[in-house]
mmCIF file of C-alpha atoms and ligand atoms in Angstrom:
data_model
loop_
_atom_site.group_PDB
_atom_site.id
_atom_site.type_symbol
_atom_site.label_atom_id
_atom_site.label_comp_id
_atom_site.label_asym_id
_atom_site.label_seq_id
_atom_site.Cartn_x
_atom_site.Cartn_y
_atom_site.Cartn_z
ATOM 1 C CA MET A 1 92.909 81.747 102.876
ATOM 2 C CA VAL A 2 93.191 85.324 104.246
ATOM 3 C CA ASP A 3 94.980 86.517 107.367
ATOM 4 C CA VAL A 4 93.933 90.017 108.494
ATOM 5 C CA ILE A 5 96.384 92.169 110.414
ATOM 6 C CA ILE A 6 94.690 94.705 112.669
ATOM 7 C CA PRO A 7 96.988 97.134 114.614
ATOM 8 C CA ALA A 8 95.249 98.610 117.612
ATOM 9 C CA TYR A 9 96.521 101.244 120.010
ATOM 10 C CA ASN A 10 93.998 102.432 122.589
ATOM 11 C CA GLU A 11 90.929 101.403 120.576
ATOM 12 C CA GLU A 12 88.773 99.928 123.329
ATOM 13 C CA GLY A 13 85.621 101.413 121.715
ATOM 14 C CA ASN A 14 86.346 99.910 118.292
ATOM 15 C CA ILE A 15 87.523 96.333 118.849
ATOM 16 C CA GLU A 16 83.995 94.719 119.084
ATOM 17 C CA VAL A 17 82.761 96.623 116.089
ATOM 18 C CA ILE A 18 85.640 95.888 113.772
ATOM 19 C CA TYR A 19 85.584 92.230 114.885
ATOM 20 C CA LYS A 20 81.783 91.926 114.049
ATOM 21 C CA GLU A 21 82.258 93.660 110.692
ATOM 22 C CA LEU A 22 85.261 91.580 109.707
ATOM 23 C CA SER A 23 83.663 88.231 110.755
ATOM 24 C CA ASN A 24 80.484 89.143 108.904
ATOM 25 C CA THR A 25 82.366 90.125 105.724
ATOM 26 C CA LEU A 26 84.690 87.129 105.707
ATOM 27 C CA LYS A 27 82.194 84.523 106.984
ATOM 28 C CA ASP A 28 82.307 82.487 103.770
ATOM 29 C CA LEU A 29 86.102 82.314 103.666
ATOM 30 C CA LYS A 30 88.813 80.658 105.762
ATOM 31 C CA TYR A 31 90.241 83.547 107.728
ATOM 32 C CA THR A 32 92.280 84.518 110.762
ATOM 33 C CA LEU A 33 92.196 87.947 112.485
ATOM 34 C CA ILE A 34 95.568 88.836 113.972
ATOM 35 C CA PHE A 35 95.078 91.751 116.366
ATOM 36 C CA ILE A 36 98.241 93.614 117.506
ATOM 37 C CA ASP A 37 97.829 95.444 120.777
ATOM 38 C CA ASP A 38 100.432 98.132 120.391
ATOM 39 C CA GLY A 39 100.955 98.829 124.082
ATOM 40 C CA SER A 40 97.457 100.136 124.731
ATOM 41 C CA THR A 41 96.861 101.772 128.140
ATOM 42 C CA ASP A 42 93.063 101.426 127.985
ATOM 43 C CA LYS A 43 90.857 98.322 127.916
ATOM 44 C CA THR A 44 91.906 97.248 124.384
ATOM 45 C CA TYR A 45 93.694 94.071 125.521
ATOM 46 C CA ASP A 46 90.792 93.011 127.788
ATOM 47 C CA HIS A 47 88.407 93.256 124.848
ATOM 48 C CA LEU A 48 90.817 91.243 122.760
ATOM 49 C CA VAL A 49 90.919 88.493 125.460
ATOM 50 C CA ASP A 50 87.093 88.437 125.453
ATOM 51 C CA LEU A 51 87.049 88.006 121.714
ATOM 52 C CA TYR A 52 89.683 85.265 121.844
ATOM 53 C CA ASP A 53 87.757 83.308 124.460
ATOM 54 C CA LYS A 54 84.611 83.605 122.275
ATOM 55 C CA ASP A 55 86.197 82.803 118.892
ATOM 56 C CA LYS A 56 89.472 80.920 119.245
ATOM 57 C CA LYS A 57 89.194 79.553 115.719
ATOM 58 C CA HIS A 58 89.551 82.991 114.139
ATOM 59 C CA ILE A 59 91.361 85.185 116.598
ATOM 60 C CA LYS A 60 95.029 85.576 117.368
ATOM 61 C CA VAL A 61 96.464 88.407 119.530
ATOM 62 C CA ILE A 62 99.970 89.732 119.915
ATOM 63 C CA ARG A 63 100.515 92.156 122.794
ATOM 64 C CA PHE A 64 103.514 94.528 122.767
ATOM 65 C CA SER A 65 105.410 95.470 125.922
ATOM 66 C CA ARG A 66 104.862 99.175 125.050
ATOM 67 C CA ASN A 67 103.836 101.391 122.208
ATOM 68 C CA PHE A 68 106.127 100.687 119.255
ATOM 69 C CA GLY A 69 104.072 102.410 116.576
ATOM 70 C CA LYS A 70 101.785 101.274 113.798
ATOM 71 C CA ASP A 71 104.606 100.248 111.478
ATOM 72 C CA ALA A 72 106.104 97.890 114.061
ATOM 73 C CA ALA A 73 102.593 96.495 114.666
ATOM 74 C CA ILE A 74 102.207 95.804 110.965
ATOM 75 C CA TYR A 75 105.686 94.121 110.905
ATOM 76 C CA ALA A 76 104.735 91.930 113.856
ATOM 77 C CA GLY A 77 101.535 90.843 112.021
ATOM 78 C CA LEU A 78 103.428 90.123 108.831
ATOM 79 C CA ASN A 79 105.780 87.911 110.818
ATOM 80 C CA HIS A 80 102.920 85.677 111.824
ATOM 81 C CA VAL A 81 100.839 85.310 108.696
ATOM 82 C CA LYS A 82 100.496 82.007 106.921
ATOM 83 C CA ALA A 83 97.621 82.336 104.480
ATOM 84 C CA GLU A 84 97.826 82.819 100.782
ATOM 85 C CA TYR A 85 96.582 86.409 101.169
ATOM 86 C CA THR A 86 97.366 88.978 103.822
ATOM 87 C CA CYS A 87 95.240 92.008 104.500
ATOM 88 C CA ILE A 88 96.180 95.006 106.651
ATOM 89 C CA ILE A 89 93.335 97.109 108.027
ATOM 90 C CA ASP A 90 93.016 99.865 110.705
ATOM 91 C CA SER A 91 90.938 99.014 113.804
ATOM 92 C CA ASP A 92 88.858 102.173 113.881
ATOM 93 C CA MET A 93 86.357 101.466 111.048
ATOM 94 C CA GLN A 94 87.669 104.203 108.825
ATOM 95 C CA GLN A 95 88.514 101.512 106.371
ATOM 96 C CA ASN A 96 85.323 99.560 105.539
ATOM 97 C CA PRO A 97 85.987 95.792 105.595
ATOM 98 C CA LYS A 98 83.733 95.320 102.615
ATOM 99 C CA TYR A 99 86.569 96.533 100.350
ATOM 100 C CA ILE A 100 88.632 93.407 101.393
ATOM 101 C CA LEU A 101 86.295 91.236 99.292
ATOM 102 C CA ASP A 102 86.843 93.528 96.282
ATOM 103 C CA MET A 103 90.654 93.347 96.733
ATOM 104 C CA LEU A 104 90.576 89.569 97.110
ATOM 105 C CA LYS A 105 88.298 89.153 94.068
ATOM 106 C CA PHE A 106 90.562 91.288 92.015
ATOM 107 C CA LEU A 107 93.750 89.302 92.936
ATOM 108 C CA GLU A 108 92.045 86.030 92.216
ATOM 109 C CA LYS A 109 90.997 87.192 88.736
ATOM 110 C CA ASN A 110 94.165 89.061 87.876
ATOM 111 C CA THR A 111 97.124 86.762 88.518
ATOM 112 C CA GLU A 112 99.553 89.288 87.037
ATOM 113 C CA TYR A 113 99.017 91.577 90.037
ATOM 114 C CA ASP A 114 100.814 90.945 93.275
ATOM 115 C CA GLN A 115 99.114 93.369 95.641
ATOM 116 C CA VAL A 116 96.102 95.726 95.782
ATOM 117 C CA ALA A 117 96.269 98.913 97.669
ATOM 118 C CA MET A 118 93.392 101.210 98.633
ATOM 119 C CA VAL A 119 93.842 104.841 97.819
ATOM 120 C CA ASN A 120 92.193 107.627 99.775
ATOM 121 C CA ASP A 121 90.507 110.027 97.446
ATOM 122 C CA TYR A 122 90.609 112.911 100.055
ATOM 123 C CA LYS A 123 87.091 113.925 99.060
ATOM 124 C CA GLU A 124 86.175 114.347 102.664
ATOM 125 C CA ALA A 125 89.371 116.104 103.687
ATOM 126 C CA SER A 126 89.609 119.845 104.125
ATOM 127 C CA LYS A 127 91.271 121.906 101.444
ATOM 128 C CA PHE A 128 94.296 122.485 103.643
ATOM 129 C CA GLN A 129 94.675 118.773 104.412
ATOM 130 C CA ARG A 130 94.427 117.881 100.733
ATOM 131 C CA LEU A 131 97.055 120.499 99.811
ATOM 132 C CA ALA A 132 99.384 119.396 102.583
ATOM 133 C CA LYS A 133 99.088 115.645 101.542
ATOM 134 C CA THR A 134 99.532 116.236 97.780
ATOM 135 C CA SER A 135 102.461 118.613 98.393
ATOM 136 C CA PHE A 136 104.065 115.949 100.635
ATOM 137 C CA TYR A 137 103.784 113.306 97.991
ATOM 138 C CA ARG A 138 105.016 115.600 95.270
ATOM 139 C CA LEU A 139 108.074 116.407 97.414
ATOM 140 C CA LEU A 140 108.635 112.746 98.276
ATOM 141 C CA ASN A 141 108.449 111.744 94.618
ATOM 142 C CA ARG A 142 110.872 114.540 93.705
ATOM 143 C CA LEU A 143 113.374 113.520 96.349
ATOM 144 C CA SER A 144 113.156 109.742 96.100
ATOM 145 C CA ASP A 145 113.862 107.326 93.297
ATOM 146 C CA GLN A 146 110.804 105.392 94.325
ATOM 147 C CA LYS A 147 107.389 106.351 93.012
ATOM 148 C CA PHE A 148 104.708 106.924 95.583
ATOM 149 C CA VAL A 149 101.027 107.097 94.694
ATOM 150 C CA THR A 150 99.313 110.029 96.473
ATOM 151 C CA GLY A 151 96.879 108.750 99.146
ATOM 152 C CA ALA A 152 97.943 105.127 98.931
ATOM 153 C CA SER A 153 97.165 103.651 102.303
ATOM 154 C CA ASP A 154 98.301 100.689 104.382
ATOM 155 C CA PHE A 155 94.859 99.212 103.713
ATOM 156 C CA ARG A 156 95.776 96.525 101.227
ATOM 157 C CA VAL A 157 95.985 92.865 100.315
ATOM 158 C CA LEU A 158 99.238 91.198 99.563
ATOM 159 C CA ARG A 159 100.202 87.879 98.125
ATOM 160 C CA LYS A 160 102.510 85.624 100.210
ATOM 161 C CA TYR A 161 105.707 86.406 98.317
ATOM 162 C CA VAL A 162 105.132 90.149 98.791
ATOM 163 C CA VAL A 163 104.890 89.655 102.539
ATOM 164 C CA LYS A 164 108.132 87.601 102.430
ATOM 165 C CA ALA A 165 109.867 90.524 100.527
ATOM 166 C CA ILE A 166 108.727 93.125 103.094
ATOM 167 C CA LEU A 167 109.936 90.899 105.952
ATOM 168 C CA GLU A 168 113.338 90.822 104.322
ATOM 169 C CA MET A 169 113.691 94.468 105.240
ATOM 170 C CA LYS A 170 114.626 94.509 108.833
ATOM 171 C CA GLU A 171 115.247 98.263 109.287
ATOM 172 C CA SER A 172 113.939 99.670 112.521
ATOM 173 C CA ASN A 173 112.904 102.935 110.931
ATOM 174 C CA ARG A 174 109.944 101.607 109.058
ATOM 175 C CA PHE A 175 108.043 103.839 106.797
ATOM 176 C CA THR A 176 105.734 100.993 105.651
ATOM 177 C CA LYS A 177 104.212 102.938 102.815
ATOM 178 C CA GLY A 178 107.649 103.365 101.369
ATOM 179 C CA LEU A 179 108.593 99.716 101.887
ATOM 180 C CA PHE A 180 105.496 98.616 100.067
ATOM 181 C CA SER A 181 106.579 100.571 97.057
ATOM 182 C CA TRP A 182 110.319 99.819 97.390
ATOM 183 C CA VAL A 183 109.808 96.068 97.058
ATOM 184 C CA GLY A 184 108.360 96.663 93.583
ATOM 185 C CA PHE A 185 105.864 94.000 92.314
ATOM 186 C CA ASN A 186 102.741 94.826 90.401
ATOM 187 C CA THR A 187 100.368 96.890 92.464
ATOM 188 C CA TYR A 188 96.761 97.641 91.605
ATOM 189 C CA TYR A 189 95.264 100.835 93.206
ATOM 190 C CA MET A 190 91.599 101.151 94.011
ATOM 191 C CA THR A 191 90.043 104.334 95.276
ATOM 192 C CA TYR A 192 87.891 104.191 98.442
ATOM 193 C CA LYS A 193 86.012 106.504 100.630
ATOM 194 C CA VAL A 194 87.443 106.883 104.097
ATOM 195 C CA ASP A 195 84.775 106.717 106.770
ATOM 196 C CA LYS A 196 84.607 108.630 110.028
ATOM 197 C CA ARG A 197 86.355 107.044 113.003
ATOM 198 C CA HIS A 198 83.853 104.912 115.026
ATOM 199 C CA SER A 199 85.213 105.834 118.434
ATOM 200 C CA GLY A 200 88.235 107.520 120.053
ATOM 201 C CA GLU A 201 90.552 109.905 118.364
ATOM 202 C CA SER A 202 93.322 109.759 115.723
ATOM 203 C CA LYS A 203 96.816 108.911 116.950
ATOM 204 C CA PHE A 204 98.348 110.752 113.968
ATOM 205 C CA LYS A 205 97.774 114.382 114.885
ATOM 206 C CA PHE A 206 99.266 117.087 112.622
ATOM 207 C CA ARG A 207 102.561 117.273 114.343
ATOM 208 C CA LYS A 208 103.039 113.536 114.330
ATOM 209 C CA GLN A 209 102.142 113.476 110.639
ATOM 210 C CA ILE A 210 104.818 116.021 109.919
ATOM 211 C CA SER A 211 107.464 114.069 111.739
ATOM 212 C CA TYR A 212 106.260 110.827 110.054
ATOM 213 C CA GLY A 213 106.583 112.617 106.669
ATOM 214 C CA ILE A 214 110.127 113.786 107.490
ATOM 215 C CA ASP A 215 111.014 110.229 108.561
ATOM 216 C CA GLY A 216 109.665 108.947 105.281
ATOM 217 C CA ILE A 217 111.712 111.341 103.235
ATOM 218 C CA LEU A 218 114.901 110.553 105.240
ATOM 219 C CA SER A 219 114.261 106.786 104.880
ATOM 220 C CA PHE A 220 113.839 106.916 101.162
ATOM 221 C CA SER A 221 116.089 109.695 99.949
ATOM 222 C CA THR A 222 119.622 111.005 100.458
ATOM 223 C CA LYS A 223 118.828 114.007 98.165
ATOM 224 C CA PRO A 224 118.497 116.499 101.094
ATOM 225 C CA LEU A 225 122.250 115.971 101.681
ATOM 226 C CA LYS A 226 122.939 116.739 97.993
ATOM 227 C CA ILE A 227 120.762 119.816 98.211
ATOM 228 C CA ALA A 228 122.728 120.931 101.264
ATOM 229 C CA THR A 229 125.968 120.539 99.302
ATOM 230 C CA LEU A 230 124.403 122.476 96.421
ATOM 231 C CA ILE A 231 123.251 125.347 98.653
ATOM 232 C CA GLY A 232 126.768 125.497 100.230
ATOM 233 C CA SER A 233 128.410 125.641 96.752
ATOM 234 C CA ILE A 234 126.101 128.330 95.451
ATOM 235 C CA ILE A 235 126.660 130.534 98.493
ATOM 236 C CA SER A 236 130.440 130.047 98.352
ATOM 237 C CA LEU A 237 130.386 131.040 94.768
ATOM 238 C CA ILE A 238 128.323 134.187 95.381
ATOM 239 C CA ALA A 239 130.669 135.122 98.318
ATOM 240 C CA PHE A 240 133.690 134.666 96.067
ATOM 241 C CA ILE A 241 132.296 136.868 93.288
ATOM 242 C CA TYR A 242 131.443 139.495 95.885
ATOM 243 C CA LEU A 243 134.963 139.313 97.321
ATOM 244 C CA ILE A 244 136.577 139.803 93.931
ATOM 245 C CA GLN A 245 134.251 142.770 93.295
ATOM 246 C CA ILE A 246 135.206 144.410 96.614
ATOM 247 C CA ILE A 247 138.878 143.880 96.095
ATOM 248 C CA GLY A 248 138.651 145.119 92.505
ATOM 249 C CA GLU A 249 136.705 148.204 93.520
ATOM 250 C CA THR A 250 139.121 149.003 96.340
ATOM 251 C CA LEU A 251 142.343 148.532 94.323
ATOM 252 C CA LEU A 252 141.137 150.049 91.056
ATOM 253 C CA PHE A 253 138.857 152.904 92.192
ATOM 254 C CA GLY A 254 139.979 153.359 95.865
ATOM 255 C CA LYS A 255 136.370 152.801 96.934
ATOM 256 C CA GLU A 256 135.917 152.103 100.648
ATOM 257 C CA ALA A 257 134.469 148.684 101.506
ATOM 258 C CA PRO A 258 130.771 149.019 102.717
ATOM 259 C CA GLY A 259 130.042 148.980 106.394
ATOM 260 C CA TYR A 260 129.333 146.305 109.003
ATOM 261 C CA ALA A 261 125.544 146.081 108.468
ATOM 262 C CA SER A 262 125.786 144.134 105.323
ATOM 263 C CA MET A 263 128.506 142.030 106.897
ATOM 264 C CA MET A 264 126.199 141.098 109.785
ATOM 265 C CA CYS A 265 123.477 140.037 107.311
ATOM 266 C CA VAL A 266 125.889 137.760 105.390
ATOM 267 C CA ILE A 267 127.336 136.232 108.583
ATOM 268 C CA LEU A 268 123.938 135.604 110.078
ATOM 269 C CA MET A 269 122.599 134.134 106.827
ATOM 270 C CA LEU A 270 125.627 131.880 106.439
ATOM 271 C CA GLY A 271 125.467 130.884 110.060
ATOM 272 C CA GLY A 272 121.788 129.916 109.674
ATOM 273 C CA ILE A 273 122.411 127.905 106.590
ATOM 274 C CA GLU A 274 125.416 126.160 108.171
ATOM 275 C CA ILE A 275 123.300 125.086 111.151
ATOM 276 C CA LEU A 276 120.529 123.890 108.794
ATOM 277 C CA VAL A 277 122.962 121.822 106.817
ATOM 278 C CA LEU A 278 124.488 120.426 109.980
ATOM 279 C CA GLY A 279 120.938 119.597 111.120
ATOM 280 C CA ILE A 280 120.240 117.706 107.913
ATOM 281 C CA ILE A 281 123.510 115.693 108.287
ATOM 282 C CA GLY A 282 122.684 115.089 111.966
ATOM 283 C CA GLU A 283 119.288 113.637 111.087
ATOM 284 C CA TYR A 284 120.990 111.079 108.845
ATOM 285 C CA ILE A 285 123.647 110.271 111.398
ATOM 286 C CA ALA A 286 120.949 109.851 114.017
ATOM 287 C CA LYS A 287 119.066 107.469 111.854
ATOM 288 C CA SER A 288 122.101 105.357 111.081
ATOM 289 C CA TYR A 289 123.022 105.410 114.782
ATOM 290 C CA ILE A 290 119.597 103.898 115.552
ATOM 291 C CA GLU A 291 119.978 101.381 112.802
ATOM 292 C CA THR A 292 123.428 100.178 113.836
ATOM 293 C CA LYS A 293 122.100 99.390 117.314
ATOM 294 C CA ASN A 294 120.011 96.737 115.631
ATOM 295 C CA ARG A 295 117.426 96.710 118.319
ATOM 296 C CA PRO A 296 114.345 94.635 117.863
ATOM 297 C CA ILE A 297 111.477 96.297 115.987
ATOM 298 C CA TYR A 298 109.050 95.380 118.706
ATOM 299 C CA LEU A 299 108.909 93.264 121.908
ATOM 300 C CA GLU A 300 106.067 90.962 122.829
ATOM 301 C CA LYS A 301 104.571 90.849 126.270
ATOM 302 C CA ASN A 302 102.423 87.859 125.464
ATOM 303 C CA SER A 303 100.298 86.400 122.708
ATOM 304 C CA LEU A 304 97.153 84.379 122.312
ATOM 305 C CA GLY A 305 96.406 81.688 119.737
ATOM 306 C CA PHE A 306 99.925 80.962 118.611
ATOM 307 C CA ASP A 307 100.563 78.008 120.931
ATOM 308 C CA ASP A 308 100.936 75.614 117.996
ATOM 309 C CA ASP A 309 103.405 78.017 116.324
ATOM 310 C CA ILE A 310 107.118 78.321 116.915
ATOM 311 C CA LEU A 311 107.496 81.835 118.291
HETATM 312 N N1 UDP B 1 97.970 102.598 115.615
HETATM 313 C C1 UDP B 1 98.885 101.730 116.270
HETATM 314 N N2 UDP B 1 99.935 102.244 116.954
HETATM 315 C C2 UDP B 1 100.170 103.608 117.031
HETATM 316 C C3 UDP B 1 99.269 104.486 116.354
HETATM 317 C C4 UDP B 1 98.203 103.973 115.739
HETATM 318 O O1 UDP B 1 98.729 100.508 116.219
HETATM 319 O O2 UDP B 1 101.122 104.004 117.688
HETATM 320 C C5 UDP B 1 96.829 102.051 114.944
HETATM 321 C C6 UDP B 1 95.522 102.574 115.393
HETATM 322 O O3 UDP B 1 94.985 101.905 116.432
HETATM 323 C C7 UDP B 1 94.678 102.421 114.124
HETATM 324 C C8 UDP B 1 95.641 102.598 113.030
HETATM 325 O O4 UDP B 1 96.938 102.395 113.608
HETATM 326 O O5 UDP B 1 94.081 101.085 113.994
HETATM 327 C C9 UDP B 1 95.562 103.941 112.367
HETATM 328 O O6 UDP B 1 95.717 104.958 113.371
HETATM 329 P P1 UDP B 1 94.801 106.283 113.403
HETATM 330 O O7 UDP B 1 93.338 105.926 113.095
HETATM 331 O O8 UDP B 1 95.037 106.933 114.720
HETATM 332 O O9 UDP B 1 95.370 107.114 112.266
HETATM 333 P P2 UDP B 1 94.604 107.974 111.132
HETATM 334 O O10 UDP B 1 93.553 107.077 110.559
HETATM 335 O O11 UDP B 1 93.985 109.098 111.813
HETATM 336 O O12 UDP B 1 95.626 108.304 110.180
HETATM 337 MG MG1 MG B 2 92.109 106.132 111.654
#
């Protein structure tokens, strides 16, 4: 009745714990746990093989040929689900499995809703983190036609047809949070408390979060290009007015044009802005270059538990 997708990248210390917690929580339901080993270099896969040998009825494993990223792992999982409900959960115990039952119960009772998403309340986060996250979502909402809920996580339960809709999007630049909201449907948001990581460390350090955020904006908005055009137009207009003023002053009052210092400032400023705008255009070209190659989103090295499936 529920398939659980669990992306794992170098999570050797967490696999057993998340397995135990998930099996305990879901013991009264029909469930499958689909682990995706996203090219781990530690003992994650060995732990997954152990689990599979112990509990073939409930465990399936997909192993990537290298690290393709969490969004690719989620996509791989979605490709293999069959149950009426699909849940996505991290493997590090930051997202307590007990909430899955709440989400399932909600969807069973409220047929008008299509998915339930857990929202991080950021109560535990530092002031700086909270400010950074809320500013990011505000910016994303400003720039994009889509509406994004601040703190909405990938921890969610989807009905079958939502999964199908997400799989329709084959882009390789997958900002999954954006895709969840792009497909529409009726989403219910529940707030939850994010726990501490059980073992290991986060793979989304500050720098990676920033580049993930920029990717998100580029994937869901072309407004930066329009802003670039606007900046260019405003500067050209100012330059034109200034030119008229200089010509006027020289011709009418015989005033000498001011010296090279102000010229340097203007040239440098314009140069800077030009490079910035070229950079923005370049980012979009790079993205479409990657998309046109149409490379697979992930590659499997091997899988366990799918023998009866057509892969
Ligand atoms: N993850 C993954 N591939 C990656 C990075 C992360 O599958 O390239 C998984 C990771 O194992 C975890 C989840 O995605 O189950 C969330 O990652 P993490 O806990 O590092 O992120 P955070 O919770 O700090 O945002
Ligand atoms: Mg985590």
